[in-house]
mmCIF file of C-alpha atoms in Angstrom:
data_model
loop_
_atom_site.group_PDB
_atom_site.id
_atom_site.type_symbol
_atom_site.label_atom_id
_atom_site.label_comp_id
_atom_site.label_asym_id
_atom_site.label_seq_id
_atom_site.Cartn_x
_atom_site.Cartn_y
_atom_site.Cartn_z
ATOM 1 C CA MET Q 149 -21.217 4.591 29.805
ATOM 2 C CA GLU Q 150 -18.057 5.667 28.733
ATOM 3 C CA GLN Q 151 -15.518 3.265 30.128
ATOM 4 C CA THR Q 152 -12.444 4.681 31.176
ATOM 5 C CA ASN Q 153 -8.948 3.659 32.533
ATOM 6 C CA ASP Q 154 -6.052 6.091 33.683
ATOM 7 C CA ALA Q 155 -2.963 4.023 33.311
ATOM 8 C CA PHE Q 156 -4.038 4.295 29.605
ATOM 9 C CA PRO Q 157 -5.432 7.107 28.893
ATOM 10 C CA ALA Q 158 -7.270 8.309 25.786
ATOM 11 C CA ARG Q 159 -4.407 9.503 23.193
ATOM 12 C CA ARG Q 160 -6.130 11.752 20.148
ATOM 13 C CA VAL Q 161 -5.351 11.171 16.342
ATOM 14 C CA ASP Q 162 -6.029 12.408 13.606
ATOM 15 C CA ILE Q 163 -5.460 10.828 10.556
ATOM 16 C CA THR Q 164 -5.588 13.009 7.385
ATOM 17 C CA THR Q 165 -5.589 11.205 3.520
ATOM 18 C CA ARG Q 166 -5.197 13.569 0.335
ATOM 19 C CA GLY Q 167 -5.116 10.708 -2.677
ATOM 20 C CA GLY Q 168 -2.737 8.191 -1.299
ATOM 21 C CA GLN Q 169 -0.894 10.395 1.332
ATOM 22 C CA THR Q 170 -1.518 9.805 4.443
ATOM 23 C CA ASP Q 171 -0.813 12.416 7.004
ATOM 24 C CA ILE Q 172 -1.242 10.540 11.071
ATOM 25 C CA GLU Q 173 -0.642 12.394 14.071
ATOM 26 C CA ILE Q 174 -0.816 11.971 17.986
ATOM 27 C CA ASP Q 175 -1.646 14.133 20.342
ATOM 28 C CA GLY Q 176 -0.718 17.500 17.547
ATOM 29 C CA THR Q 177 2.776 15.414 16.967
ATOM 30 C CA ARG Q 178 3.019 14.263 13.792
ATOM 31 C CA ILE Q 179 4.691 10.889 12.535
ATOM 32 C CA ASP Q 180 6.966 11.102 9.788
ATOM 33 C CA PRO Q 181 5.478 8.940 7.453
ATOM 34 C CA GLY Q 182 7.359 6.598 6.280
ATOM 35 C CA ALA Q 183 7.848 5.381 9.906
ATOM 36 C CA ILE Q 184 4.315 4.185 8.900
ATOM 37 C CA LYS Q 185 3.262 1.199 6.942
ATOM 38 C CA ALA Q 186 -0.443 0.458 7.478
ATOM 39 C CA TYR Q 187 -3.035 1.307 9.520
ATOM 40 C CA SER Q 188 -6.370 -0.202 11.256
ATOM 41 C CA VAL Q 189 -9.304 1.500 12.585
ATOM 42 C CA SER Q 190 -11.344 -0.038 15.162
ATOM 43 C CA HIS Q 191 -14.023 0.371 17.443
ATOM 44 C CA LEU Q 192 -16.900 -1.332 19.573
ATOM 45 C CA ALA Q 193 -19.529 -0.333 21.160
ATOM 46 C CA GLY Q 194 -19.375 1.254 25.381
ATOM 47 C CA GLU Q 195 -15.018 0.351 24.583
ATOM 48 C CA ARG Q 196 -12.847 2.735 22.847
ATOM 49 C CA PRO Q 197 -12.012 3.584 19.238
ATOM 50 C CA GLU Q 198 -7.647 1.956 18.606
ATOM 51 C CA VAL Q 199 -6.288 3.429 16.695
ATOM 52 C CA LEU Q 200 -3.065 -0.086 15.113
ATOM 53 C CA LEU Q 201 0.258 1.456 13.743
ATOM 54 C CA HIS Q 202 1.793 -1.462 12.101
ATOM 55 C CA VAL Q 203 5.368 0.239 11.973
ATOM 56 C CA ALA Q 204 7.391 0.132 8.671
ATOM 57 C CA ASP Q 205 10.888 0.009 9.908
ATOM 58 C CA ARG Q 206 11.137 -1.496 13.591
ATOM 59 C CA ASN Q 207 15.204 -0.385 14.216
ATOM 60 C CA ASP Q 208 14.486 2.760 13.061
ATOM 61 C CA ALA Q 209 10.703 4.048 14.755
ATOM 62 C CA GLN Q 210 11.340 5.412 18.088
ATOM 63 C CA TRP Q 211 8.222 5.929 20.569
ATOM 64 C CA SER Q 212 7.429 6.923 23.642
ATOM 65 C CA GLY Q 213 4.337 6.448 25.675
ATOM 66 C CA ILE Q 214 2.373 3.923 26.513
ATOM 67 C CA ALA Q 215 0.545 1.387 24.558
ATOM 68 C CA ARG Q 216 -1.187 -1.676 23.301
ATOM 69 C CA ILE Q 217 0.859 -3.799 21.602
ATOM 70 C CA ALA Q 218 -0.195 -6.024 19.548
ATOM 71 C CA VAL Q 219 1.583 -8.460 17.336
ATOM 72 C CA ALA Q 220 1.040 -10.820 14.635
ATOM 73 C CA ASP Q 221 2.665 -12.881 11.367
ATOM 74 C CA LEU Q 222 0.785 -12.154 8.205
ATOM 75 C CA PRO Q 223 -1.281 -14.513 6.913
ATOM 76 C CA ASP Q 224 -0.268 -17.503 3.865
ATOM 77 C CA PRO Q 225 -1.932 -16.550 1.256
ATOM 78 C CA GLY Q 226 -1.517 -19.778 -0.383
ATOM 79 C CA PRO Q 227 -5.130 -21.107 0.304
ATOM 80 C CA ALA Q 228 -6.749 -17.517 -0.478
ATOM 81 C CA ALA Q 229 -4.605 -17.341 -3.190
ATOM 82 C CA GLY Q 230 -5.929 -21.425 -4.489
ATOM 83 C CA VAL Q 231 -9.588 -20.887 -3.472
ATOM 84 C CA PHE Q 232 -9.427 -17.577 -6.541
ATOM 85 C CA LEU Q 233 -7.927 -19.298 -9.197
ATOM 86 C CA ASP Q 234 -9.887 -22.729 -8.405
ATOM 87 C CA ALA Q 235 -13.208 -20.793 -9.025
ATOM 88 C CA ILE Q 236 -11.389 -18.884 -12.486
ATOM 89 C CA ASP Q 237 -13.265 -20.448 -15.460
ATOM 90 C CA PRO Q 238 -9.969 -21.015 -17.771
ATOM 91 C CA GLU Q 239 -11.689 -20.250 -21.749
ATOM 92 C CA ALA Q 240 -12.774 -16.771 -19.819
ATOM 93 C CA LEU Q 241 -9.245 -16.023 -18.817
ATOM 94 C CA GLU Q 242 -8.084 -17.072 -22.317
ATOM 95 C CA ARG Q 243 -10.217 -14.759 -23.485
ATOM 96 C CA ALA Q 244 -10.097 -11.448 -21.613
ATOM 97 C CA ALA Q 245 -5.878 -12.714 -22.126
ATOM 98 C CA LEU Q 246 -5.796 -12.208 -25.856
ATOM 99 C CA ALA Q 247 -8.647 -9.040 -26.376
ATOM 100 C CA ARG Q 248 -6.102 -7.012 -23.652
ATOM 101 C CA PRO Q 249 -4.643 -3.579 -25.675
ATOM 102 C CA ASP Q 250 -1.528 -3.755 -23.472
ATOM 103 C CA LEU Q 251 -0.823 -7.498 -24.931
ATOM 104 C CA GLY Q 252 2.245 -7.426 -26.856
ATOM 105 C CA THR Q 253 4.129 -10.581 -29.583
ATOM 106 C CA GLU Q 254 7.526 -11.085 -27.699
ATOM 107 C CA PRO Q 255 7.771 -14.087 -26.050
ATOM 108 C CA TYR Q 256 5.764 -15.118 -22.128
ATOM 109 C CA SER Q 257 3.571 -11.846 -23.466
ATOM 110 C CA LEU Q 258 0.744 -13.911 -22.865
ATOM 111 C CA THR Q 259 1.739 -15.257 -20.295
ATOM 112 C CA LYS Q 260 2.539 -11.553 -19.339
ATOM 113 C CA ALA Q 261 -0.528 -10.961 -20.049
ATOM 114 C CA MET Q 262 -3.122 -13.413 -18.319
ATOM 115 C CA LEU Q 263 -0.735 -12.500 -14.938
ATOM 116 C CA THR Q 264 -2.327 -9.516 -15.400
ATOM 117 C CA GLN Q 265 -5.318 -10.021 -15.861
ATOM 118 C CA LEU Q 266 -6.080 -12.945 -13.458
ATOM 119 C CA GLY Q 267 -4.384 -9.920 -10.407
ATOM 120 C CA GLU Q 268 -6.056 -7.551 -11.763
ATOM 121 C CA TRP Q 269 -9.502 -9.677 -11.282
ATOM 122 C CA ALA Q 270 -8.217 -9.748 -7.445
ATOM 123 C CA ARG Q 271 -8.350 -6.995 -7.588
ATOM 124 C CA GLY Q 272 -11.075 -7.147 -8.029
ATOM 125 C CA LEU Q 273 -10.673 -4.334 -11.426
#
């Protein structure tokens, strides 16, 4: 049985993605892509799906209508970064950095290669 709430009518949301480009429409009205920096979709059984839009700059964004709004601070990445770095094998990092095809000969090139390697590992590459 679908739950309805007449105070907050359901809205039609269309999200179309092509490569890195995303178009979002709400009830047929296109949202400026520059106004949105991220979005998430969630759906719990027996409830309406929810779309959370993260606006890029609240000063320039103009919105009208009814919405449930959630404001949250971004989590501190420090603890997760610490756990990630604690799991790195220094020997494996050095081997991977020295084997990189983009390893240069200028000062700090090994440090740069290690940071690039760590970034790729963090992204699962």
